[in-house]
Amino acid sequence: MRKLIVTEFISVDGIAEVEKLPKVTWNDEMQRFKEDELADSGAMLLGRTTYEIFAGSWPSETGDFADRFNALPKYVASTRLKALDWKPAELLTGSLPEAVSKLKQGSGGNIYVHGSLSVAQELLRHGLVDRVRLLSYPGTVGEGKKLFPTDMPVALEPISAMTFSNGVVALEYAAGKVKADLPP
C-alpha cells in the first residue's frame, strides 16, 4: 500500500504560505531533503492552485531533479479545471477522501502532497495522511494560511528532527487520526 505524505515549507507558528516565510539561504541540506523526497515519490497529489503554479514553472526547468519531478504522475483535486497540460496528469473525480483511498491502494511508490493546504487539511481530517514532512523556517509570521486544521487537533508522532546550518529544521511525523477528544 502506498503512503500519503504531506510535505510543506512552514514557519514556527504553523503558517505554510511560502511567500510569507522568513528569508533563508537554500543550502545543500535542504536540497538533500528534497532529493530524498523525490527518490521516495511515486506521484504527486496537488490542489488546483498548486498545480497551476507548478505547471507554470516546472516544465521549463532543466536538470536531473526537474526531469524526474516533471515525469512524476500528478493527481489533481479540482472542480474548476477541465484539462491538464502538465503531463502525466489526471483529474480526480468524486469525493477527495474516496479518490485518495483508491490511489493509496495502488502501486507505484508513495504519493506526496506539495503545498495544496486545503487538500492537505481535508486529508488530515479524514485520517488519510501517513506522514508529515516539514521544513520549518526559523521565525514566526503571525498571520496566514495554516497547514493544520484549526478546528480539530491532529495526533502526530515524531519520527525525526534535524537542524540545518541555515536554521531550518527538517521534521518528520507519523500522522494519526484527527482527535476530537484532544484539548485544542
Tab-separated table of C-alpha atoms in Angstrom:
chain	number	residue	atom	x	y	z
A	1	MET	CA	0.000	0.000	0.000
A	2	ARG	CA	1.237	3.478	-0.879
A	3	LYS	CA	1.807	6.077	1.814
A	4	LEU	CA	0.412	9.578	1.539
A	5	ILE	CA	2.984	12.156	2.644
A	6	VAL	CA	2.311	15.859	3.117
A	7	THR	CA	5.433	17.986	2.599
A	8	GLU	CA	5.474	21.691	3.396
A	9	PHE	CA	7.652	24.705	3.995
A	10	ILE	CA	6.345	26.208	7.240
A	11	SER	CA	7.036	28.895	9.843
A	12	VAL	CA	7.466	28.070	13.527
A	13	ASP	CA	3.907	29.303	14.143
A	14	GLY	CA	2.462	26.972	11.515
A	15	ILE	CA	1.986	29.300	8.543
A	16	ALA	CA	2.583	27.468	5.272
A	17	GLU	CA	2.468	30.350	2.789
A	18	VAL	CA	5.905	30.207	1.174
A	19	GLU	CA	5.910	33.871	0.164
A	20	LYS	CA	5.500	34.917	3.833
A	21	LEU	CA	8.256	32.735	5.307
A	22	PRO	CA	11.421	34.278	6.761
A	23	LYS	CA	14.234	34.506	4.226
A	24	VAL	CA	16.845	31.756	4.403
A	25	THR	CA	19.571	30.678	2.021
A	26	TRP	CA	18.749	27.440	0.196
A	27	ASN	CA	21.570	25.046	1.001
A	28	ASP	CA	22.819	21.532	0.295
A	29	GLU	CA	20.989	20.135	3.345
A	30	MET	CA	17.650	21.423	2.089
A	31	GLN	CA	18.453	20.140	-1.388
A	32	ARG	CA	19.217	16.665	0.020
A	33	PHE	CA	15.906	16.710	1.929
A	34	LYS	CA	14.045	17.420	-1.314
A	35	GLU	CA	16.155	14.892	-3.262
A	36	ASP	CA	15.246	12.223	-0.689
A	37	GLU	CA	11.562	13.066	-1.094
A	38	LEU	CA	11.824	12.856	-4.858
A	39	ALA	CA	13.586	9.486	-4.662
A	40	ASP	CA	10.746	8.206	-2.442
A	41	SER	CA	7.959	9.697	-4.544
A	42	GLY	CA	5.838	7.766	-6.994
A	43	ALA	CA	3.287	10.519	-7.629
A	44	MET	CA	2.103	13.983	-6.622
A	45	LEU	CA	-1.308	14.971	-5.343
A	46	LEU	CA	-1.988	18.651	-5.897
A	47	GLY	CA	-4.814	21.105	-5.488
A	48	ARG	CA	-5.742	23.400	-8.347
A	49	THR	CA	-3.731	26.424	-7.238
A	50	THR	CA	-0.523	24.499	-6.585
A	51	TYR	CA	-0.959	22.570	-9.833
A	52	GLU	CA	-1.314	25.825	-11.781
A	53	ILE	CA	1.747	27.354	-10.081
A	54	PHE	CA	3.864	24.250	-10.670
A	55	ALA	CA	2.595	23.794	-14.249
A	56	GLY	CA	3.530	27.398	-14.943
A	57	SER	CA	7.153	26.941	-13.920
A	58	TRP	CA	8.381	23.339	-13.669
A	59	PRO	CA	8.044	22.323	-17.338
A	60	SER	CA	10.639	24.955	-18.302
A	61	GLU	CA	13.119	23.829	-15.622
A	62	THR	CA	16.049	21.649	-16.654
A	63	GLY	CA	18.395	19.241	-14.948
A	64	ASP	CA	18.105	15.838	-13.309
A	65	PHE	CA	15.837	16.946	-10.429
A	66	ALA	CA	13.483	18.836	-12.767
A	67	ASP	CA	13.373	15.949	-15.247
A	68	ARG	CA	12.401	13.472	-12.518
A	69	PHE	CA	9.943	15.901	-10.882
A	70	ASN	CA	8.230	16.669	-14.204
A	71	ALA	CA	7.954	12.960	-15.062
A	72	LEU	CA	6.027	12.069	-11.884
A	73	PRO	CA	2.345	11.246	-12.290
A	74	LYS	CA	0.216	14.106	-10.996
A	75	TYR	CA	-3.230	13.687	-9.465
A	76	VAL	CA	-5.138	16.955	-9.278
A	77	ALA	CA	-8.039	17.733	-6.963
A	78	SER	CA	-10.108	20.388	-8.705
A	79	THR	CA	-13.690	21.005	-9.691
A	80	ARG	CA	-12.728	24.017	-11.846
A	81	LEU	CA	-10.042	22.589	-14.108
A	82	LYS	CA	-11.241	20.680	-17.148
A	83	ALA	CA	-7.886	19.929	-18.816
A	84	LEU	CA	-4.351	19.419	-17.536
A	85	ASP	CA	-1.380	20.452	-19.656
A	86	TRP	CA	1.469	19.365	-17.363
A	87	LYS	CA	1.609	15.655	-18.113
A	88	PRO	CA	1.359	12.965	-16.949
A	89	ALA	CA	-1.674	14.194	-15.014
A	90	GLU	CA	-5.155	13.092	-14.080
A	91	LEU	CA	-8.090	14.982	-12.588
A	92	LEU	CA	-9.560	13.209	-9.566
A	93	THR	CA	-13.304	12.624	-9.621
A	94	GLY	CA	-15.790	12.116	-6.820
A	95	SER	CA	-15.041	12.895	-3.209
A	96	LEU	CA	-11.415	13.591	-2.367
A	97	PRO	CA	-11.234	11.094	0.517
A	98	GLU	CA	-12.647	8.287	-1.648
A	99	ALA	CA	-10.363	9.103	-4.591
A	100	VAL	CA	-7.278	9.245	-2.351
A	101	SER	CA	-8.215	6.000	-0.585
A	102	LYS	CA	-8.266	4.308	-4.006
A	103	LEU	CA	-4.928	5.882	-5.001
A	104	LYS	CA	-3.321	4.624	-1.805
A	105	GLN	CA	-4.390	1.072	-2.671
A	106	GLY	CA	-2.469	1.230	-5.937
A	107	SER	CA	1.188	0.648	-6.652
A	108	GLY	CA	3.947	2.890	-7.895
A	109	GLY	CA	5.520	4.476	-4.843
A	110	ASN	CA	4.413	6.971	-2.256
A	111	ILE	CA	2.174	9.942	-3.021
A	112	TYR	CA	3.394	13.393	-1.976
A	113	VAL	CA	1.152	16.397	-1.373
A	114	HIS	CA	3.147	19.584	-2.050
A	115	GLY	CA	1.580	22.849	-0.899
A	116	SER	CA	-2.136	22.404	-1.538
A	117	LEU	CA	-3.155	23.380	2.002
A	118	SER	CA	-6.900	22.798	1.638
A	119	VAL	CA	-6.217	19.330	0.185
A	120	ALA	CA	-3.758	18.524	2.981
A	121	GLN	CA	-6.223	19.689	5.646
A	122	GLU	CA	-9.064	17.602	4.251
A	123	LEU	CA	-6.855	14.528	4.086
A	124	LEU	CA	-5.644	15.119	7.660
A	125	ARG	CA	-9.273	15.413	8.813
A	126	HIS	CA	-10.063	12.056	7.223
A	127	GLY	CA	-7.005	10.290	8.637
A	128	LEU	CA	-5.560	9.621	5.176
A	129	VAL	CA	-2.136	11.197	5.777
A	130	ASP	CA	0.576	8.746	6.804
A	131	ARG	CA	3.496	11.166	7.198
A	132	VAL	CA	4.027	14.901	7.522
A	133	ARG	CA	7.438	16.229	6.412
A	134	LEU	CA	8.211	19.848	7.190
A	135	LEU	CA	10.992	22.289	6.535
A	136	SER	CA	10.393	24.672	9.442
A	137	TYR	CA	11.828	28.124	8.814
A	138	PRO	CA	13.349	29.992	11.777
A	139	GLY	CA	10.809	32.627	12.666
A	140	THR	CA	7.150	33.382	13.045
A	141	VAL	CA	4.851	35.000	10.533
A	142	GLY	CA	1.818	35.896	12.643
A	143	GLU	CA	-0.966	35.601	10.095
A	144	GLY	CA	-1.601	33.453	7.081
A	145	LYS	CA	-2.801	30.054	5.952
A	146	LYS	CA	-2.002	27.294	8.389
A	147	LEU	CA	-1.184	23.741	7.424
A	148	PHE	CA	-3.077	22.030	10.203
A	149	PRO	CA	-6.846	22.264	10.622
A	150	THR	CA	-7.637	24.918	13.214
A	151	ASP	CA	-10.905	23.272	14.260
A	152	MET	CA	-9.568	19.801	15.105
A	153	PRO	CA	-6.326	18.613	16.695
A	154	VAL	CA	-4.256	16.090	14.736
A	155	ALA	CA	-2.172	13.486	16.531
A	156	LEU	CA	1.457	13.498	15.348
A	157	GLU	CA	4.185	11.085	16.413
A	158	PRO	CA	7.736	12.409	15.973
A	159	ILE	CA	9.972	10.360	13.687
A	160	SER	CA	12.939	12.664	13.169
A	161	ALA	CA	14.234	16.205	13.561
A	162	MET	CA	17.399	17.696	12.120
A	163	THR	CA	18.611	21.287	12.278
A	164	PHE	CA	20.308	22.587	9.145
A	165	SER	CA	23.165	25.082	9.157
A	166	ASN	CA	20.851	27.876	7.910
A	167	GLY	CA	18.482	27.478	10.880
A	168	VAL	CA	15.810	25.484	9.026
A	169	VAL	CA	14.659	22.379	10.896
A	170	ALA	CA	13.620	19.260	8.972
A	171	LEU	CA	10.835	17.497	10.841
A	172	GLU	CA	9.051	14.253	10.095
A	173	TYR	CA	5.986	12.916	11.856
A	174	ALA	CA	3.706	9.919	11.552
A	175	ALA	CA	0.186	11.316	11.293
A	176	GLY	CA	-2.724	9.841	13.166
A	177	LYS	CA	-6.415	10.316	13.027
A	178	VAL	CA	-7.937	13.647	13.942
A	179	LYS	CA	-8.658	13.502	17.647
A	180	ALA	CA	-11.922	15.151	18.559
A	181	ASP	CA	-11.285	14.467	22.263
A	182	LEU	CA	-7.916	16.246	22.493
A	183	PRO	CA	-7.827	19.710	24.031
A	184	PRO	CA	-7.347	22.493	21.462
